[in-house]
Short mmCIF file of C-alpha atoms in Angstrom, two decimals:
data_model
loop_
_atom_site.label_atom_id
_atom_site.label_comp_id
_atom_site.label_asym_id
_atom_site.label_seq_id
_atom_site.Cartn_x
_atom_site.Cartn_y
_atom_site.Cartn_z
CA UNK S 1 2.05 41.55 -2.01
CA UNK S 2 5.18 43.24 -2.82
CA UNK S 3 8.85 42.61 -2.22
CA UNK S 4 9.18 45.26 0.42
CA UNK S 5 6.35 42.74 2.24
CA UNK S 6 8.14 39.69 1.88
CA UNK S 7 11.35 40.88 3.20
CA UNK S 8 9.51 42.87 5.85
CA UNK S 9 7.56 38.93 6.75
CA UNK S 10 11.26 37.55 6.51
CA UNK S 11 12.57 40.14 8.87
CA UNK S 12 10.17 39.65 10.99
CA UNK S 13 10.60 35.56 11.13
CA UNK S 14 14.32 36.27 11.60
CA UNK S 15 13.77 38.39 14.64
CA UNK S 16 11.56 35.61 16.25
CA UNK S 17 14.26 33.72 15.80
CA UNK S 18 16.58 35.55 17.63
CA UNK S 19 14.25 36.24 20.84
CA UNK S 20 13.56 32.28 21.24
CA UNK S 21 16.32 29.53 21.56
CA UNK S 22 16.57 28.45 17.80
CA UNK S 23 19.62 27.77 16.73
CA UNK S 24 18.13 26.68 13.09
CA UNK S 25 15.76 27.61 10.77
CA UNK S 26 15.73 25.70 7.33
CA UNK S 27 12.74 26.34 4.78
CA UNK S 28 12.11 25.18 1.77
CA UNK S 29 9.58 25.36 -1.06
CA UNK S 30 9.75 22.74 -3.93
CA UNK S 31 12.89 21.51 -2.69
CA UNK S 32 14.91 24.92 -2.83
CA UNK S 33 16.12 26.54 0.43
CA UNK S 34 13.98 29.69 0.84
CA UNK S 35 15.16 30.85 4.23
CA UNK S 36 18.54 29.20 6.28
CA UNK S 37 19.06 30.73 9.98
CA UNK S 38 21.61 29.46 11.76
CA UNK S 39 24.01 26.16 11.05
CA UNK S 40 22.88 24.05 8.62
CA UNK S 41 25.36 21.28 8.68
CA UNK S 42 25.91 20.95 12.79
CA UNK S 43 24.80 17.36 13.92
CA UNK S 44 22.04 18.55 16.52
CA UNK S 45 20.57 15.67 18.62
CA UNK S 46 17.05 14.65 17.27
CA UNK S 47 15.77 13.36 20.18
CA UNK S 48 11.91 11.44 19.10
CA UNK S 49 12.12 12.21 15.81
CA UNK S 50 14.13 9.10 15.41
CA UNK S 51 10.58 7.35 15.87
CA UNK S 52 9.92 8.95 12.76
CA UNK S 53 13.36 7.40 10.87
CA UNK S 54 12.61 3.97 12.25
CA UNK S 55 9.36 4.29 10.49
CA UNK S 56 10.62 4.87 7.37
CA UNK S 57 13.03 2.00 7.33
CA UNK S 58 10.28 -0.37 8.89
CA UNK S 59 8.19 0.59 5.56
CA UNK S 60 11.11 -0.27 3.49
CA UNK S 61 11.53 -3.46 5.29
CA UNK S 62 7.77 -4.93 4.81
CA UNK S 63 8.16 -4.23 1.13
CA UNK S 64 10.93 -6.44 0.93
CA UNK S 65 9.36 -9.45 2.93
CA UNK S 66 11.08 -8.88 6.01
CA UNK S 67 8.79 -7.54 8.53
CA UNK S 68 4.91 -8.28 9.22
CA UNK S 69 3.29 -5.96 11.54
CA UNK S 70 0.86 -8.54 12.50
CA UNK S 71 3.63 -10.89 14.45
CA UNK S 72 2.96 -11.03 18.33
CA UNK S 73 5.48 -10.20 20.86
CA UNK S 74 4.87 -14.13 22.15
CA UNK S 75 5.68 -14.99 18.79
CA UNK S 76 9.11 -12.82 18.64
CA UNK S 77 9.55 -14.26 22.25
CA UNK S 78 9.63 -10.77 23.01
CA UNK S 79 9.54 -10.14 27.02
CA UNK S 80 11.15 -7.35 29.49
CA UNK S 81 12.84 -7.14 32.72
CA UNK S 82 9.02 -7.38 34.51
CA UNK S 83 8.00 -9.91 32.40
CA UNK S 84 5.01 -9.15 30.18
CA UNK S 85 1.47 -10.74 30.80
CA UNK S 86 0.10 -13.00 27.85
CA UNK S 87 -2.49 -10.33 26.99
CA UNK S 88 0.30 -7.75 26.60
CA UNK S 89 2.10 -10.41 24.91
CA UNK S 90 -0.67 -10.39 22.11
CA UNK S 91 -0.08 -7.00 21.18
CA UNK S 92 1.10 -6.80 17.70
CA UNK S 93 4.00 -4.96 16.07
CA UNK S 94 0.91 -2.87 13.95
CA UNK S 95 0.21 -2.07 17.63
CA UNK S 96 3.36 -0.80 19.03
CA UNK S 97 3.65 1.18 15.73
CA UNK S 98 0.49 2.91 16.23
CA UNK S 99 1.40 3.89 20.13
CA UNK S 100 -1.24 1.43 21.26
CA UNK S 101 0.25 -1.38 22.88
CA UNK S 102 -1.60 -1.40 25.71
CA UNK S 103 2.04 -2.09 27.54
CA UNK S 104 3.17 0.06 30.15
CA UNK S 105 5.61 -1.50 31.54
CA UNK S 106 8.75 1.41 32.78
CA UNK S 107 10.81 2.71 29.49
CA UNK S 108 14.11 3.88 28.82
CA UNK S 109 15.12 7.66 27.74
CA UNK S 110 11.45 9.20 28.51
CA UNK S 111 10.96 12.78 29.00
CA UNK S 112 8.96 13.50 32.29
CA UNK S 113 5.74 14.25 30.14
CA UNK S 114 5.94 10.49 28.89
CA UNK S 115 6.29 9.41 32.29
CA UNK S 116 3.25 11.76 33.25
CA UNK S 117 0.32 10.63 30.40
CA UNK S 118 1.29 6.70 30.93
CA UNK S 119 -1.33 4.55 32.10
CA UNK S 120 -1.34 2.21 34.76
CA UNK S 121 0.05 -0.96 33.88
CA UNK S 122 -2.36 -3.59 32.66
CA UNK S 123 -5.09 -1.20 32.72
CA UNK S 124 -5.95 -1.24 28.81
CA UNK S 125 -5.66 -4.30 26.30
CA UNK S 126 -3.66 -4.20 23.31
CA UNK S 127 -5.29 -1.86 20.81
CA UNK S 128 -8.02 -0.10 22.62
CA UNK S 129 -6.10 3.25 23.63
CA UNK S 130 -3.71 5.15 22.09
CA UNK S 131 -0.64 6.82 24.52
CA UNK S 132 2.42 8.26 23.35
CA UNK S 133 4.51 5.33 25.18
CA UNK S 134 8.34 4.85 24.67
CA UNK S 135 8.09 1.25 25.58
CA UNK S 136 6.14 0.58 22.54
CA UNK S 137 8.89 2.77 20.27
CA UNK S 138 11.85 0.96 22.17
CA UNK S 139 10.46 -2.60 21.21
CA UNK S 140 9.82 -1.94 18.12
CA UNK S 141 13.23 -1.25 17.22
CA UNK S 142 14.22 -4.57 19.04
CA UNK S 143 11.60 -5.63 16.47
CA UNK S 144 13.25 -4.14 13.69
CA UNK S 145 16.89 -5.39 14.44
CA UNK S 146 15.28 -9.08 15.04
CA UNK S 147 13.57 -9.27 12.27
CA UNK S 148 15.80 -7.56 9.80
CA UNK S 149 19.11 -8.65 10.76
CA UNK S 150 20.51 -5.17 10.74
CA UNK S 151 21.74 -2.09 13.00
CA UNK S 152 19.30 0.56 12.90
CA UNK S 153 21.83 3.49 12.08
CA UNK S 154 23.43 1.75 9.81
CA UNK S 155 19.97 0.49 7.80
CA UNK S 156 19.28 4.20 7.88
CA UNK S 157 22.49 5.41 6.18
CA UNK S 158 22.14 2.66 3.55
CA UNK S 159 18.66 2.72 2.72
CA UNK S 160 18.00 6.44 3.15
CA UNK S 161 20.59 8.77 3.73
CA UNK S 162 23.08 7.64 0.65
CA UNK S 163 20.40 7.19 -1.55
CA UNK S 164 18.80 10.72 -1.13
CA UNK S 165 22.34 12.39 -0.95
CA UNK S 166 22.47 13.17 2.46
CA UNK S 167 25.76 15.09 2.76
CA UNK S 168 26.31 14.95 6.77
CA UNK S 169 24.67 11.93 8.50
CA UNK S 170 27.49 8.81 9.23
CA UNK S 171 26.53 5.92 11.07
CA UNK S 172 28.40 6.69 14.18
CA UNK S 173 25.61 9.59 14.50
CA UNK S 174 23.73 7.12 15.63
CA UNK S 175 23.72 4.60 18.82
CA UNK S 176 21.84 2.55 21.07
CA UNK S 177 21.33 3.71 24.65
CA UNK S 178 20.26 0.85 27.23
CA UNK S 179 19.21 1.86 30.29
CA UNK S 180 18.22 0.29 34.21
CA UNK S 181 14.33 0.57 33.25
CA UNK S 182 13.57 -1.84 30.33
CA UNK S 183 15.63 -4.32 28.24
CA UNK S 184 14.85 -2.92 25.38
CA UNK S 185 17.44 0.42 24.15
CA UNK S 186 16.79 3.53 22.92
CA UNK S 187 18.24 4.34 19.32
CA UNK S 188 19.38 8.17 19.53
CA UNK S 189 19.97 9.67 16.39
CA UNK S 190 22.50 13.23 15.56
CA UNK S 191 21.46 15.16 12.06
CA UNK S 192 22.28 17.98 10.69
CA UNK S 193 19.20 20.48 9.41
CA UNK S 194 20.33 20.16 5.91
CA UNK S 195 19.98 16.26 6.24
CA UNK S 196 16.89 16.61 8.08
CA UNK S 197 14.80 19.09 5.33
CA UNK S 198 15.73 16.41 2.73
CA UNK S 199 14.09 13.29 5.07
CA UNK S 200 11.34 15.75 5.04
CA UNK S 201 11.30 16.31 1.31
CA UNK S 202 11.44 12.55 0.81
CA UNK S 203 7.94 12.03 2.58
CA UNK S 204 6.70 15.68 0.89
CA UNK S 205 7.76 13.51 -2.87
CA UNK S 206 5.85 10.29 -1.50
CA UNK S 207 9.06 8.39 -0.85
CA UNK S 208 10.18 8.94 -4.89
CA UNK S 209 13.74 10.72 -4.76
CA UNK S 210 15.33 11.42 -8.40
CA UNK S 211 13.69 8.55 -10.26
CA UNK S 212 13.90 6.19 -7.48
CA UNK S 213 11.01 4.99 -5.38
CA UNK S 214 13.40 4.95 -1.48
CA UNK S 215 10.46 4.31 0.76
CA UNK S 216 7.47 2.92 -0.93
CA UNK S 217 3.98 5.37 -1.48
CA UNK S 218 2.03 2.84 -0.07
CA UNK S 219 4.01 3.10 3.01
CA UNK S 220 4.16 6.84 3.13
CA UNK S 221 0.34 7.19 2.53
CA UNK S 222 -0.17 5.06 5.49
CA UNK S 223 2.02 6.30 7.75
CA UNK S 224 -0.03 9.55 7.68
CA UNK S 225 -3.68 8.20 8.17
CA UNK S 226 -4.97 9.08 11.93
CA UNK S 227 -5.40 6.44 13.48
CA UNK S 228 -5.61 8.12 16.74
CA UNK S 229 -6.91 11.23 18.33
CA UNK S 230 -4.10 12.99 19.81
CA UNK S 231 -6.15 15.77 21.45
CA UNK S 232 -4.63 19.20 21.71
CA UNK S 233 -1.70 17.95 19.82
CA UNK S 234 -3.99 16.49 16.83
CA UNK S 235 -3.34 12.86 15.65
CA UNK S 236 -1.12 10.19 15.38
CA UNK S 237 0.04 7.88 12.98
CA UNK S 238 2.81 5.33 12.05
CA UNK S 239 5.11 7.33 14.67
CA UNK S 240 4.41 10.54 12.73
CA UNK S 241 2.29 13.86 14.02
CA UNK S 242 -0.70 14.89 11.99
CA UNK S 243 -2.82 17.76 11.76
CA UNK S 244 -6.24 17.12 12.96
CA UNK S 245 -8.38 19.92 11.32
CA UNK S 246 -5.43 22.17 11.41
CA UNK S 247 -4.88 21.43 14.99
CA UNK S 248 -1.99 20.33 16.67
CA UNK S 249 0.09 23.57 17.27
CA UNK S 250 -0.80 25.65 20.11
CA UNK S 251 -2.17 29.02 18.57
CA UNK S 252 -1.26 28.33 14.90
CA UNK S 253 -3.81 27.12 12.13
CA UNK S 254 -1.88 24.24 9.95
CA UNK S 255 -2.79 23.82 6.52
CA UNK S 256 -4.72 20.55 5.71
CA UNK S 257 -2.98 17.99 5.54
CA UNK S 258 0.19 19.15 7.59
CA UNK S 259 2.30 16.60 9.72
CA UNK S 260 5.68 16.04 11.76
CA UNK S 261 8.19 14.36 13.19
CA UNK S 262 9.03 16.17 16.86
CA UNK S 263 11.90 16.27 19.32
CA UNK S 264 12.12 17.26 22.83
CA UNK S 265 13.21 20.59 23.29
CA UNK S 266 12.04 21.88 19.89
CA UNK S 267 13.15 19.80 17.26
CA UNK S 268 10.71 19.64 14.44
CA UNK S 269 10.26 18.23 10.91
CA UNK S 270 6.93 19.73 9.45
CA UNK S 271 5.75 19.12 6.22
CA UNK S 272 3.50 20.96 4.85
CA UNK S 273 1.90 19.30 1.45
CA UNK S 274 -0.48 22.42 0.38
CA UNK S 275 2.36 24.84 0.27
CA UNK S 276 4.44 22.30 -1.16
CA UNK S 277 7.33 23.14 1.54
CA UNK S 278 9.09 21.53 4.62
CA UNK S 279 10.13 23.38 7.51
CA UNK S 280 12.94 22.19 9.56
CA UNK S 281 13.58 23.87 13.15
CA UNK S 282 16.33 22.48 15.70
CA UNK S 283 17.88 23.93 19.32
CA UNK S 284 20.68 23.21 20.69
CA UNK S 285 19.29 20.30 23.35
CA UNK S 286 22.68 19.86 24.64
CA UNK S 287 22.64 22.80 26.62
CA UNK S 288 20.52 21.94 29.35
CA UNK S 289 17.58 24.56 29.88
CA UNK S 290 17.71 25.22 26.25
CA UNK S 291 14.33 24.34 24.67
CA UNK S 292 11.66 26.15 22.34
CA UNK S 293 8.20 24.99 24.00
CA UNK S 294 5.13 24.13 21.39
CA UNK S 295 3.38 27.68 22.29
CA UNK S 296 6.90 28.99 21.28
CA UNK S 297 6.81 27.15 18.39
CA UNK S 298 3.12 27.69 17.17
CA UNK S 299 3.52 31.44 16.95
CA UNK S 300 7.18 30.93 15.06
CA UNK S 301 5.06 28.68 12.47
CA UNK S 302 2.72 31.52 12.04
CA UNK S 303 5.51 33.44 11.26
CA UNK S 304 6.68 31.08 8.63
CA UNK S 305 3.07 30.96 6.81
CA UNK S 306 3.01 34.46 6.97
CA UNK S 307 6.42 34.81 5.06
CA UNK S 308 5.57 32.13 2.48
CA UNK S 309 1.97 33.54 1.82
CA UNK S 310 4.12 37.29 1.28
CA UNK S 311 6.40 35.48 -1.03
CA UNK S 312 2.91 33.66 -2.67
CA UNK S 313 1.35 37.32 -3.13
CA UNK S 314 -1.45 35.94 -1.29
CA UNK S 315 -3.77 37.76 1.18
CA UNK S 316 -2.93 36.44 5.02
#
């Protein structure tokens, strides 16, 4: 490939750009910024990627001592405004952090497709299905704040964003959102792209960041087994999106290996191991309408691959 083709494959990704609602495009390649479109340092809202963050610092959390994912609710005393039936009070924390509760009780800040895919209540036991359920996500940061003694936002500042130089994220970017439908409060995170591509490049490293091991390997490995089939969307892990056979962009082959934390509206944190790189890709969510759908995004991603194989000299 020559230079003319990379710049024409990086024109080319630029003008996608500009016909969808992105409002930034962050790339990088062994932890050097290949490609920036748009602002890097603007706090966007991250919407369900902060499943993804609460992850990270529960991993932290059960190397120190401090968390077992084998407790019960009934032995958290952990309960909601319709109070939970002892079989959904058996479910684990291992199964609210694998989306398979079993609990479908009413949650707080779901999008409509949440609300859609949920189950009847009491229709499955703990651990036989997996659904993408916000109750289970919500809880589990009760969990986390029980169990660890600390604010959420302000464990992720500590523990993450200082250590791996984040230069944007402050704790007020983050808060907890109660709402009429469950006791248990959503935990909204604001991040800039810049802060966001270096979360990424954390997991890309294994957790290791500049001779320090932040989240541990162990952790990291786990977090990306697939422990459930996600269908169309591929698989599902410790509140992280996998690649299932390349699958789980509409139209858009991932390498092997692939995964991603994802916001409503277009938010996305993909990592993508073979190509050593991370892509980062946000929208301005608080302008209602805006939003970059998953079709949207599939065909920007094979946009991306097809500007990083140019700049590889490989054959696409």
């Amino acid at each position: 490939m020559t230079t003319t083709h990379a710049n024409q494959a990086r024109d080319a990704l630029l003008l996608r750009c500009d016909s969808l609602d992105s409002d930034a495009l962050l790339i990088l390649r062994g932890g050097v910024s290949l490609l920036e479109y748009g602002d890097m340092r603007r706090r966007f809202l991250c919407h369900s990627m902060r499943k993804s963050f609460l992850s990270a610092l529960i991993g932290i959390q059960v190397a120190r001592g401090g968390f077992d994912v084998s407790l019960t609710l009934a032995a958290l005393d952990i309960d909601d405004i319709n109070a939970l039936s002892d079989v959904e009070r058996s479910a684990t924390l291992y199964d609210l952090l694998t989306a398979r509760s079993g609990i479908y009780h009413p949650a707080n800040y779901e999008t409509q497709w949440m609300t859609r895919i949920k189950p009847p209540r009491h229709s499955q036991p703990p651990g036989c299905r997996w659904s993408y359920n916000n109750w289970d996500f919500n809880a589990l940061g009760s969990a986390y704040r029980q169990l660890a003694g600390m604010d959420i936002h302000r464990a992720f500042f500590e523990q993450i964003a200082q250590p791996i130089g984040m230069a944007d994220f402050r704790p007020q970017d983050g808060w907890m959102e109660p709402g009429a439908h469950s006791r248990h409060a959503a935990y909204p995170f604001r991040l800039s792209t810049r802060d966001l591509a270096r979360f990424g490049q954390l997991f890309l490293q294994q957790g290791h960041w500049r001779g320090k091991q932040i989240i541990p390997a162990q952790w990291v490995r786990q977090s990306l087994l697939p422990y459930s089939h996600a269908g169309d969307r591929g698989a599902y892990g410790y509140m992280w999106w996998l690649a299932r056979d390349g699958v789980a962009l509409p139209g858009c082959l991932l390498p092997s290996g692939s995964y991603f934390a994802y916001g409503a509206g277009g938010h996305y944190c993909l990592i993508l191991p073979a190509l050593d790189a991370v892509v980062v890709h946000r929208v301005n969510t608080d302008i209602a309408g805006r939003e970059v759908n998953r079709f949207q995004f599939g065909q920007l991603i094979n946009a991306v691959l097809a500007f990083l194989a140019a700049l590889s000299g490989e054959q696409t």
